[in-house]
mmCIF file of C-alpha atoms and ligand atoms in Angstrom:
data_model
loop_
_atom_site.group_PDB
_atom_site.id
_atom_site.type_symbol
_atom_site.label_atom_id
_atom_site.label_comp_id
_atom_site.label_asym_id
_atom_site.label_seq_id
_atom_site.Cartn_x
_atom_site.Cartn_y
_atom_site.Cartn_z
ATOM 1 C CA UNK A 1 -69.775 -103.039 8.036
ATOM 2 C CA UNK A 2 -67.138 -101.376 10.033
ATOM 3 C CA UNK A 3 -68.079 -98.123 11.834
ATOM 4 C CA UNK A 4 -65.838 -95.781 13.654
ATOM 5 C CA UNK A 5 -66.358 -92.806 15.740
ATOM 6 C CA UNK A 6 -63.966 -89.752 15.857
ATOM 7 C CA UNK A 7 -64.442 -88.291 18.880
ATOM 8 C CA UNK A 8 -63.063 -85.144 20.237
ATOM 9 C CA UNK A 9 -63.446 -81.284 21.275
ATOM 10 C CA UNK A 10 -63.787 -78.427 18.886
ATOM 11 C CA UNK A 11 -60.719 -77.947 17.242
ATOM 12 C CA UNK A 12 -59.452 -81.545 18.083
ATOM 13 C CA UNK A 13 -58.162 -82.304 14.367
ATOM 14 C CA UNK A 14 -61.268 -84.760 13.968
ATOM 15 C CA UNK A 15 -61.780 -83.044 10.086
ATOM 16 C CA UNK A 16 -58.133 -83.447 9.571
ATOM 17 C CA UNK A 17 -58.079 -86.841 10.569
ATOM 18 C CA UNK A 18 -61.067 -87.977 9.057
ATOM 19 C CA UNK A 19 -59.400 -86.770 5.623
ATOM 20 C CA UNK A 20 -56.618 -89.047 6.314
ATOM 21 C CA UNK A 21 -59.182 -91.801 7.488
ATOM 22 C CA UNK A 22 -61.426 -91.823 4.549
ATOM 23 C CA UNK A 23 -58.468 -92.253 1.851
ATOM 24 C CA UNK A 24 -56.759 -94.852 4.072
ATOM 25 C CA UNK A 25 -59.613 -97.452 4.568
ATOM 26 C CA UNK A 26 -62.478 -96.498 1.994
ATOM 27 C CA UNK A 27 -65.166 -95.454 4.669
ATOM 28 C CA UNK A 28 -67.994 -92.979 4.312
ATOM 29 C CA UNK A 29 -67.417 -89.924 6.140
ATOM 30 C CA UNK A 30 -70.292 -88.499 7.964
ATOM 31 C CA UNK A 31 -69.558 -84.563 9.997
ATOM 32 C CA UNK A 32 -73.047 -83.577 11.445
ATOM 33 C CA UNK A 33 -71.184 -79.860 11.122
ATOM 34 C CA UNK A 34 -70.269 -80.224 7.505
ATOM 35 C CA UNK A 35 -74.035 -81.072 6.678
ATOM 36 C CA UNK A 36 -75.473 -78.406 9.008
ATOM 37 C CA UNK A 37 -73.202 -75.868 7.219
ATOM 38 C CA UNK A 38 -74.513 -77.605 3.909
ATOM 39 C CA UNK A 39 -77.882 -77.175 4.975
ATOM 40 C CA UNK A 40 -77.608 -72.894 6.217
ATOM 41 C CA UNK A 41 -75.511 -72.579 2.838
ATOM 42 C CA UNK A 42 -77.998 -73.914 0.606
ATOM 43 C CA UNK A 43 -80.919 -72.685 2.846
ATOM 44 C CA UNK A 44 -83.073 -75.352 3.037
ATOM 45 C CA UNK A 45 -85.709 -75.168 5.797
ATOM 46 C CA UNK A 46 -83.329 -77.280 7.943
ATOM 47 C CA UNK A 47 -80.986 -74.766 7.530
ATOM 48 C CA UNK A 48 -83.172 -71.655 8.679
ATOM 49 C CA UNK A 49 -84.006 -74.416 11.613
ATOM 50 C CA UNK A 50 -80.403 -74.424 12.939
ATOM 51 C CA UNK A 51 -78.634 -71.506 11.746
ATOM 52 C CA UNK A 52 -78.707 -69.224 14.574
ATOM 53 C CA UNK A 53 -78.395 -71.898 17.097
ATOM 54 C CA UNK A 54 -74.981 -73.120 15.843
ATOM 55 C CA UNK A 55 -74.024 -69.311 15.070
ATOM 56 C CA UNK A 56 -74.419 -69.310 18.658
ATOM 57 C CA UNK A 57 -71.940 -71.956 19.301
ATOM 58 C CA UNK A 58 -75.220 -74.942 20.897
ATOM 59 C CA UNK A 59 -75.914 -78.122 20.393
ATOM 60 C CA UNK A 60 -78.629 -78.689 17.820
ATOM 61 C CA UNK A 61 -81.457 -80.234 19.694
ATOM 62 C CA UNK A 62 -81.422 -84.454 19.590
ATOM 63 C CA UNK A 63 -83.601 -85.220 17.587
ATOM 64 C CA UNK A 64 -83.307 -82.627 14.312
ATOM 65 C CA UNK A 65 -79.539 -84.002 14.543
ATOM 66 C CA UNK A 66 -80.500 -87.690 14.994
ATOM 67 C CA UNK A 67 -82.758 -87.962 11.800
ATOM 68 C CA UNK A 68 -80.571 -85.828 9.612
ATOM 69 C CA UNK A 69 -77.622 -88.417 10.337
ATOM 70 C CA UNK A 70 -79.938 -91.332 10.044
ATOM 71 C CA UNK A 71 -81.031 -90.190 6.335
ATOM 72 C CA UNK A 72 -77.206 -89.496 5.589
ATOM 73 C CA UNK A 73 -76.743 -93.193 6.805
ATOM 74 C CA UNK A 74 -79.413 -94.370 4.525
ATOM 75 C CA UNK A 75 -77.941 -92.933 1.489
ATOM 76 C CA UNK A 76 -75.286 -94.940 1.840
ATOM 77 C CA UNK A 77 -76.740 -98.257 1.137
ATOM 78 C CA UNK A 78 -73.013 -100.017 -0.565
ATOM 79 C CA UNK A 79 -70.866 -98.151 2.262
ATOM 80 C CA UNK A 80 -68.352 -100.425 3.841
ATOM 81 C CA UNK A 81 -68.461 -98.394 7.164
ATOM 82 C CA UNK A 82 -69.049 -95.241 8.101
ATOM 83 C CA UNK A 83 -66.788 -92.452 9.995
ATOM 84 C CA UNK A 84 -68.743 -90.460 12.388
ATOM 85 C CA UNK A 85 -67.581 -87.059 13.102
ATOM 86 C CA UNK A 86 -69.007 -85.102 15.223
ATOM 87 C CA UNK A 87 -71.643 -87.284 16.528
ATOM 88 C CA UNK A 88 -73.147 -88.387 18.805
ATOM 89 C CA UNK A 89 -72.730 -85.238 21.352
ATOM 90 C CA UNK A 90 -74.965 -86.200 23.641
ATOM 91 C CA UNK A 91 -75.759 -89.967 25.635
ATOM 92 C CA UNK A 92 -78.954 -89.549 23.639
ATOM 93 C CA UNK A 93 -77.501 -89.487 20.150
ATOM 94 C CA UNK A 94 -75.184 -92.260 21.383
ATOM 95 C CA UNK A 95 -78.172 -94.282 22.540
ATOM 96 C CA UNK A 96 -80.084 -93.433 19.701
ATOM 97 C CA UNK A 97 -76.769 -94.366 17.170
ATOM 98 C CA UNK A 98 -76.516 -97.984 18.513
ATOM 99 C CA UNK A 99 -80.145 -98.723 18.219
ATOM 100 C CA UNK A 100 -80.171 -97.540 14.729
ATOM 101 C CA UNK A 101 -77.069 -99.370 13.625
ATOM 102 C CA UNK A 102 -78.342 -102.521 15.648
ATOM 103 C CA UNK A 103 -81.599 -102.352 13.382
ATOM 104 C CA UNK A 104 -79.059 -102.836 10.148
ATOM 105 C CA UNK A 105 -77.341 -105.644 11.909
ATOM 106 C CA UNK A 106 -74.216 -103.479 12.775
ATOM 107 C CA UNK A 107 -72.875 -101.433 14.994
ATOM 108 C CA UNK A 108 -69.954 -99.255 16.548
ATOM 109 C CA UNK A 109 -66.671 -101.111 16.301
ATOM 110 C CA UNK A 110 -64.743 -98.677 18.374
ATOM 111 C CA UNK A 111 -64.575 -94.980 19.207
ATOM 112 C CA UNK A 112 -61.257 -92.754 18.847
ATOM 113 C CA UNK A 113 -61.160 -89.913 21.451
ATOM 114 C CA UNK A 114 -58.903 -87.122 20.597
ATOM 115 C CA UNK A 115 -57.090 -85.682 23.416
ATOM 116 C CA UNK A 116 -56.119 -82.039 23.455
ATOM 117 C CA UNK A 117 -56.206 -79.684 26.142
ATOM 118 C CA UNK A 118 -58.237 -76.347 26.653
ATOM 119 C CA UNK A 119 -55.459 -73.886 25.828
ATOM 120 C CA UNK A 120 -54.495 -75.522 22.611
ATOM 121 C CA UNK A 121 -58.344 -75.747 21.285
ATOM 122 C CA UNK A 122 -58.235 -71.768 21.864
ATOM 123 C CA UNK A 123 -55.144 -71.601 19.916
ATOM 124 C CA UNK A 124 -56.147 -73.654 16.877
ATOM 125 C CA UNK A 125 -59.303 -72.129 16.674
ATOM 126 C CA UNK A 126 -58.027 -68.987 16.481
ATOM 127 C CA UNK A 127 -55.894 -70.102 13.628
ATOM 128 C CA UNK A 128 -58.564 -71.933 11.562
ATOM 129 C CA UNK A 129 -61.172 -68.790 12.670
ATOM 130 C CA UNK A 130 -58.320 -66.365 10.011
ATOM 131 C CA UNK A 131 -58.399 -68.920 7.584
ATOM 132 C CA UNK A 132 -62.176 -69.988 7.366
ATOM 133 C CA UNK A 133 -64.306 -67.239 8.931
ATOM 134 C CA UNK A 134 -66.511 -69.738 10.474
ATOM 135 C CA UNK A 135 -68.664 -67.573 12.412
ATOM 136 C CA UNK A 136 -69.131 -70.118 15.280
ATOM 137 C CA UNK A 137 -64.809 -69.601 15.415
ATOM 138 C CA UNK A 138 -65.414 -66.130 16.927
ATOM 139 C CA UNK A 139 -64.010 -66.563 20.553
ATOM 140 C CA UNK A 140 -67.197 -65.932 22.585
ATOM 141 C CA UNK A 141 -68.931 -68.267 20.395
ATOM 142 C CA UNK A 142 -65.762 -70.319 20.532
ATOM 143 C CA UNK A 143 -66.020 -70.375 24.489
ATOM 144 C CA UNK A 144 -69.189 -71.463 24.226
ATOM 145 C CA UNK A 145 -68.971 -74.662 21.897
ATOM 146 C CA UNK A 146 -66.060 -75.495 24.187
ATOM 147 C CA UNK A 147 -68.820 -75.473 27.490
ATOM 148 C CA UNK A 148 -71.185 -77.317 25.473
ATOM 149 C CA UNK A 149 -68.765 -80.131 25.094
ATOM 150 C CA UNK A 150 -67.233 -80.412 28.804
ATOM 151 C CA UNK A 151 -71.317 -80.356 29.978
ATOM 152 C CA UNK A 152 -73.058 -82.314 27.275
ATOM 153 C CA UNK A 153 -70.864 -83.879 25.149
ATOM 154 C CA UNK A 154 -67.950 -85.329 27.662
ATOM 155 C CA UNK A 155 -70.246 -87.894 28.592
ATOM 156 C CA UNK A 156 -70.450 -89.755 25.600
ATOM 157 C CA UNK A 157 -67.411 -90.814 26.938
ATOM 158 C CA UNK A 158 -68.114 -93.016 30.021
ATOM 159 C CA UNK A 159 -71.113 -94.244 28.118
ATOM 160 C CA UNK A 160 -68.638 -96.178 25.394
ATOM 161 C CA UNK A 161 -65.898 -96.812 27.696
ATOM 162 C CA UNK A 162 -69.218 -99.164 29.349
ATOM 163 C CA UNK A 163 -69.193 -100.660 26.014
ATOM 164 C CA UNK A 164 -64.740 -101.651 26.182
ATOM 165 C CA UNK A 165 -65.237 -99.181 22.620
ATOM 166 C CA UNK A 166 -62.700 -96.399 24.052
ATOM 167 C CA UNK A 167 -59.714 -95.442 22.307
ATOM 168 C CA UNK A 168 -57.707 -92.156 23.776
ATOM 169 C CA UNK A 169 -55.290 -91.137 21.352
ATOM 170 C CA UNK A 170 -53.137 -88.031 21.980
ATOM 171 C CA UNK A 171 -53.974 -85.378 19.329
ATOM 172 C CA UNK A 172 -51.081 -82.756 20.116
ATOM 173 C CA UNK A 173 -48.465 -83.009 17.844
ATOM 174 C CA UNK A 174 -47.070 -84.024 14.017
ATOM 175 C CA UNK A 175 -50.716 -85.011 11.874
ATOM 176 C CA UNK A 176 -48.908 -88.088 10.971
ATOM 177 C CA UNK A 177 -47.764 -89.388 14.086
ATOM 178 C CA UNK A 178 -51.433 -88.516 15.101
ATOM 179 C CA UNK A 179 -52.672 -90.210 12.083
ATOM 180 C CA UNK A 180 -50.389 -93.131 12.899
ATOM 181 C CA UNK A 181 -51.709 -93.884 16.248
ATOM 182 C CA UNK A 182 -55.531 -94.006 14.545
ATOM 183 C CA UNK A 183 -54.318 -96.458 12.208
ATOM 184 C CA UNK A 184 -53.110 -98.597 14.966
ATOM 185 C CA UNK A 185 -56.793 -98.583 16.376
ATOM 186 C CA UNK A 186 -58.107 -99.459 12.763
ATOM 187 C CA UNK A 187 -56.141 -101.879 11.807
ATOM 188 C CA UNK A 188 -57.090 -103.797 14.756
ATOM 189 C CA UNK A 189 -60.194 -104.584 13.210
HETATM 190 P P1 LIG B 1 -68.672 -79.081 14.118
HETATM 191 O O1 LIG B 1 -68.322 -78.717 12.732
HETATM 192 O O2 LIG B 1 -68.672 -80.566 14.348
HETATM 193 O O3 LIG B 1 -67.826 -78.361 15.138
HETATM 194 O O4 LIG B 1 -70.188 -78.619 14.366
HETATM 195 C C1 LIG B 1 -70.574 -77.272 14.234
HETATM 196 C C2 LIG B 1 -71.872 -77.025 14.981
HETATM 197 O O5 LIG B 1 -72.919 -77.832 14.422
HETATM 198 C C3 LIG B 1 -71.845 -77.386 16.453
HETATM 199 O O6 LIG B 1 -71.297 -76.352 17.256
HETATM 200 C C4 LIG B 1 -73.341 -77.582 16.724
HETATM 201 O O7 LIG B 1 -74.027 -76.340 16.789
HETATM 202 C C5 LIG B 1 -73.795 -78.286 15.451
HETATM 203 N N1 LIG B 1 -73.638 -79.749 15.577
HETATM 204 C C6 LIG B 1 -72.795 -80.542 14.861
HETATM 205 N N2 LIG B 1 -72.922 -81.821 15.225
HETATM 206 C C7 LIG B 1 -73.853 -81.854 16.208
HETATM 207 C C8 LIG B 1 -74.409 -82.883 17.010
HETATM 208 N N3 LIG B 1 -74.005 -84.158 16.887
HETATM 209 N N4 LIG B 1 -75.356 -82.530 17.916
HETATM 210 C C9 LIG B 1 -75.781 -81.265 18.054
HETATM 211 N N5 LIG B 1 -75.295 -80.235 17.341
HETATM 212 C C10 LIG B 1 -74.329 -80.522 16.419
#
């Protein structure tokens, strides 16, 4: 198995990328958003769980988000590799990821960080917030998904560069040339 994690602030291009990702190499895409909003939309207890937390722009607590990925995982019994997007955002979940895929006999091959600055995140949002009417787009909300990841989620990043797993890949710019560079980190493996 080959696992991958996209890695990258709100607004990053880590859903646009994984798109690209999953019709390139065959992978299993796995957004801990896109099954949270999954979860509110088809209001499962889950759902009523986390809704007004990630209205609110937070972090879901650890361990809700840790077993809903694991059971996404285990669905997934013929995968080749997974894409994770969107997790881990906290040490915890990373911790918590590697001990999990070490128990299958696998683990994290290497971790693509998208790199965008804070006034272009605002910007995009703002964009996708017209098109999608994600309530968690709204720019106070916005602001404070953005804190969340500079306090809790930005040091996900020292723990894998520990590991030699850190990729940085510049994510301003053409989606290709982006989508390029990725590849490049793929490929290698
Ligand atoms: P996203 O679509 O990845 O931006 O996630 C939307 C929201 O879902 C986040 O702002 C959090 O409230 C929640 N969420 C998604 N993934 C995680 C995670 N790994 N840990 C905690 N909360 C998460």
């Amino acid at each position: 198995m080959l696992n991958f994690v996209l890695f990258g602030p709100p607004g990053a291009g880590k859903g646009t990328q994984s798109q690209k990702l999953i019709d390139r190499y065959q992978l299993i895409h796995i957004s801990t958003g896109d099954l949270f909003r999954a979860h509110i939309s088809n209001q499962t207890s889950l759902g009523k769980q986390v809704s007004a937390l990630i209205a609110d722009g937070q972090l879901v607590p650890d361990e809700i988000t840790i077993a809903m990925l694991e059971e996404e995982v285990e669905k997934n019994p013929e995968a080749k590799g997974f894409i994770f997007d969107g997790f881990p955002r906290t040490v915890a979940q990373a911790a918590a990821l590697d001990a999990f895929l070490k128990g299958k006999g696998t683990s994290i091959a290497a971790v693509i960080a998208l790199d965008v600055d804070q006034d272009e995140l605002t910007k995009r949002i703002a964009e996708r917030h017209k098109q999608t009417n994600r309530v968690d787009d709204q720019a106070d909300k916005l602001q404070k998904r953005i804190d969340e990841y500079f306090t809790k989620t930005i040091h996900v990043l020292p723990y894998y560069e520990d590991q030699n797993k850190l990729n940085k890949v510049n994510g301003i710019g053409n989606i290709d040339t982006i989508f390029a560079e990725l590849c490049q980190v793929v490929d290698k493996f």
